[in-house]
CSV table of N, CA and C in Angstrom, one decimal:
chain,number,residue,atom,x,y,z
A,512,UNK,N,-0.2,-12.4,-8.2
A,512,UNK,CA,-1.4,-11.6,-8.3
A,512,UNK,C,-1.3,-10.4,-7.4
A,513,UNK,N,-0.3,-10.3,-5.8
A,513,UNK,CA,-0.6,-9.4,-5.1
A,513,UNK,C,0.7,-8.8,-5.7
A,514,UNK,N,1.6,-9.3,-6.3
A,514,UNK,CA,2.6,-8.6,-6.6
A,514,UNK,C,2.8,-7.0,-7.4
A,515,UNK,N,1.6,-6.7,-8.1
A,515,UNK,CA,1.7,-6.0,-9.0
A,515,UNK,C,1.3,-4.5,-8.3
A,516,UNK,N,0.3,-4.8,-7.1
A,516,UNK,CA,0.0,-3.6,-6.2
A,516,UNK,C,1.3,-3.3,-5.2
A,517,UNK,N,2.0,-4.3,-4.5
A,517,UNK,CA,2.8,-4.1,-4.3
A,517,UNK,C,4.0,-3.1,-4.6
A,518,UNK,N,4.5,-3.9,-5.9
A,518,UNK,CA,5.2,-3.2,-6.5
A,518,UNK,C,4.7,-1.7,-6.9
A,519,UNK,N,3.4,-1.5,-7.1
A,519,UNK,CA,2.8,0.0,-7.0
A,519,UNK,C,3.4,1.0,-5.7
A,520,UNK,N,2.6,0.3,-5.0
A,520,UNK,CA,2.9,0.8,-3.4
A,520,UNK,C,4.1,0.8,-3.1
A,521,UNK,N,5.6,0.0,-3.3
A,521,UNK,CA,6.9,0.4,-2.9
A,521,UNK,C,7.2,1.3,-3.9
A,522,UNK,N,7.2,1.4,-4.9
A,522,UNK,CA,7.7,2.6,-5.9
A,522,UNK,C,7.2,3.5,-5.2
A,523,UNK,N,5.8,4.0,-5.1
A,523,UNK,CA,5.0,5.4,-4.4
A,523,UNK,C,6.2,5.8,-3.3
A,524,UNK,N,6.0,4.7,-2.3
A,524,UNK,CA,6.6,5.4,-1.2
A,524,UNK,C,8.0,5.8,-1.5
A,525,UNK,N,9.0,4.6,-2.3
A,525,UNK,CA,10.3,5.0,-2.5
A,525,UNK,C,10.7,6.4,-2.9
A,526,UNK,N,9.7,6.8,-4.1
A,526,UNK,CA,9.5,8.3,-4.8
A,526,UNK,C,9.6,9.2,-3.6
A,527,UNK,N,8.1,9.3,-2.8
A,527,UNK,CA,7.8,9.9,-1.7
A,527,UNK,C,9.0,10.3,-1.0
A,528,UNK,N,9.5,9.1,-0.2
A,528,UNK,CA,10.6,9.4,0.5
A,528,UNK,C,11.9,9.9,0.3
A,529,UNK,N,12.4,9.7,-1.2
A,529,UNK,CA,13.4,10.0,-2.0
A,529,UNK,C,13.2,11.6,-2.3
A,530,UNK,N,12.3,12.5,-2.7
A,530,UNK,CA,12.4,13.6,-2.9
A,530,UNK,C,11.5,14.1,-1.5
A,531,UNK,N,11.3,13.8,-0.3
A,531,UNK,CA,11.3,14.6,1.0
A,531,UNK,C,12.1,14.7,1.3
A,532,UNK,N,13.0,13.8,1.2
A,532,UNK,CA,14.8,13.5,1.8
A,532,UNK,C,15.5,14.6,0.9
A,533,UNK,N,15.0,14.6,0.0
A,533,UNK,CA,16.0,15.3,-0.8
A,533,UNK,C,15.9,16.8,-0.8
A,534,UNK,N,14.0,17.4,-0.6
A,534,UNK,CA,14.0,18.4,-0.2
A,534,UNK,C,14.5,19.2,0.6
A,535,UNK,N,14.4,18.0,1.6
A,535,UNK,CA,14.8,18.8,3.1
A,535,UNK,C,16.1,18.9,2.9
A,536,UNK,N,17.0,17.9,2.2
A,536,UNK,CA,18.3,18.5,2.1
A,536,UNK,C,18.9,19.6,1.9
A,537,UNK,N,17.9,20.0,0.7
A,537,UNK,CA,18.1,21.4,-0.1
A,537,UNK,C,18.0,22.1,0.7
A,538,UNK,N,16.4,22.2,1.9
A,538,UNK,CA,16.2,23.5,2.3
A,538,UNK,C,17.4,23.7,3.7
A,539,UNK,N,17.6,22.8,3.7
A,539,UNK,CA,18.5,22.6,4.9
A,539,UNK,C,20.2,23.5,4.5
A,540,UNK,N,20.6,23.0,3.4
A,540,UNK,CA,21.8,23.4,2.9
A,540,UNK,C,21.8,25.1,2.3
A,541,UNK,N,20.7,25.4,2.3
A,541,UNK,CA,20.8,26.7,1.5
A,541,UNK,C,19.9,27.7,3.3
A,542,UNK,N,19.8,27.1,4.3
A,542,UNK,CA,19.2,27.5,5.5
A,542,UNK,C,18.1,28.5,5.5
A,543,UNK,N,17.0,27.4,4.3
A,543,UNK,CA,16.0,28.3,4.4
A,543,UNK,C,14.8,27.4,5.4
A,544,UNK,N,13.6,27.8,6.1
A,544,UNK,CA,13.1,27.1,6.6
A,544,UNK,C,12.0,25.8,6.0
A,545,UNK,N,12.2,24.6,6.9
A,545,UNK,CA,11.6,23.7,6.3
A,545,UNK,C,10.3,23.6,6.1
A,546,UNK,N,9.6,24.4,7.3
A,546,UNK,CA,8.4,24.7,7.6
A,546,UNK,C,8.0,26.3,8.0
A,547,UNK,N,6.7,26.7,7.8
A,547,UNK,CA,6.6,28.1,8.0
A,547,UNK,C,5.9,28.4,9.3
A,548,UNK,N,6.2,28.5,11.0
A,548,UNK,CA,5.8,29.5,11.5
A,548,UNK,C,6.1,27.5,12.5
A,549,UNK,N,7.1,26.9,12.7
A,549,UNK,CA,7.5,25.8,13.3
A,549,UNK,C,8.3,26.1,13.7
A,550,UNK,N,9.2,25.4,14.6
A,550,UNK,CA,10.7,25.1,15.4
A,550,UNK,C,11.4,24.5,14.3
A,551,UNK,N,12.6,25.3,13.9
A,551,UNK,CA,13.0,24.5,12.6
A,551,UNK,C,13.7,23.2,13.3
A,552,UNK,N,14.2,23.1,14.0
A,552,UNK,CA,14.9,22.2,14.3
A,552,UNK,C,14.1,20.9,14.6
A,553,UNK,N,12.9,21.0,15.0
A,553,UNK,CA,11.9,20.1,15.1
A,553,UNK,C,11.1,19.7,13.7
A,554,UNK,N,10.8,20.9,13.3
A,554,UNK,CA,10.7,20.7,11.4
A,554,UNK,C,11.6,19.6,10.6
A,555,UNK,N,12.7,20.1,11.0
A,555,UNK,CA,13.7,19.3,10.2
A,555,UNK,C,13.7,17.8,10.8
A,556,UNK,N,13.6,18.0,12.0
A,556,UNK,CA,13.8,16.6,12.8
A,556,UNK,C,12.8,15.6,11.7
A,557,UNK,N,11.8,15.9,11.9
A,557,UNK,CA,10.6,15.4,11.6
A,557,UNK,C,10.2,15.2,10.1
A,558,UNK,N,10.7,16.1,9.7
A,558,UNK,CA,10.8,15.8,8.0
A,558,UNK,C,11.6,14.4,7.6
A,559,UNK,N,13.0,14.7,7.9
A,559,UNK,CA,13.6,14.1,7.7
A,559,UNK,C,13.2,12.2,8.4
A,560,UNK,N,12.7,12.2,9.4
A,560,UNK,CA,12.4,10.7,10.1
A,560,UNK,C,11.3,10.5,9.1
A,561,UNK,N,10.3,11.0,8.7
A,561,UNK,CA,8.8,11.0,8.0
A,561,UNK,C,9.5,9.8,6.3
A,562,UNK,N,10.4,11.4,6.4
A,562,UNK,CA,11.3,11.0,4.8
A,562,UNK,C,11.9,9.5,4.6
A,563,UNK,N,13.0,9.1,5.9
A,563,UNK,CA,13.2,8.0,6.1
A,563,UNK,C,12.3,6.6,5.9
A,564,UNK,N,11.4,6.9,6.8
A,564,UNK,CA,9.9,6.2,6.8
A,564,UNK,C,9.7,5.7,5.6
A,565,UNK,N,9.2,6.5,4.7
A,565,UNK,CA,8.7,6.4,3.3
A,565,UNK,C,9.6,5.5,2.7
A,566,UNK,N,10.7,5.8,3.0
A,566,UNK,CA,11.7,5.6,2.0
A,566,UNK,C,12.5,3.9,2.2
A,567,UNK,N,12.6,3.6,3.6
A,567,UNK,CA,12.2,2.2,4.5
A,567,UNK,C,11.4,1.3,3.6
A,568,UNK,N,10.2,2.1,4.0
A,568,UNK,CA,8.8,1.6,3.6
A,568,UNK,C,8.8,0.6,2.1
A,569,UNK,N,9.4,2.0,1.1
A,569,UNK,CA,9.2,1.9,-0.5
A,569,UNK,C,10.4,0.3,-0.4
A,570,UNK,N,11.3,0.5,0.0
A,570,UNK,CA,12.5,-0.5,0.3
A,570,UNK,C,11.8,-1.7,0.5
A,571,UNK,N,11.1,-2.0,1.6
A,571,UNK,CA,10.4,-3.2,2.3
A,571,UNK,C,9.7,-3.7,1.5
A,572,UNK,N,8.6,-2.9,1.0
A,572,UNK,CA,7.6,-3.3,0.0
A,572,UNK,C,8.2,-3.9,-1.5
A,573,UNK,N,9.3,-3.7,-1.6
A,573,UNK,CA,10.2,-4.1,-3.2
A,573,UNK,C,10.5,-5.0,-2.8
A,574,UNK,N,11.2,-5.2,-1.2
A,574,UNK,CA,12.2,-6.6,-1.5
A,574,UNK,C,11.2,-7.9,-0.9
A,575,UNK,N,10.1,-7.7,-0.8
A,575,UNK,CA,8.8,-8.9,-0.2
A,575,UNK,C,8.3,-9.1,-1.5
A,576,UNK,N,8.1,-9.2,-2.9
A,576,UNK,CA,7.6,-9.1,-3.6
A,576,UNK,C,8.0,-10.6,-4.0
């Protein structure tokens, strides 16, 4: 029964975290800023751990199911 939200909720996040991670990649690789009027380097820090998070998250919630 609880499986089906679950499985909602790990996909969301997995998504979520999979194209932050991926953004940041991009903005990172082409050295445009991650954030507008931030410390990039803190931007990026932060993006990137958030991104992780999500992406943990989406992971955890799939393999408890």
């Amino acid at each position: 029964m609880e499986s089906g939200p679950a499985a909602f909720a790990g996909t969301a996040f997995l998504l979520c975290g999979a194209a932050l991670l991926s953004w940041t990649a991009v903005r990172l690789r082409h050295r445009a800023p991650v954030a507008h009027g931030v410390n990039s380097v803190a931007a990026a820090t932060l993006s990137l751990l958030f991104g992780a998070a999500a992406f943990g998250g989406g992971i955890w919630c799939l393999s408890h199911l």
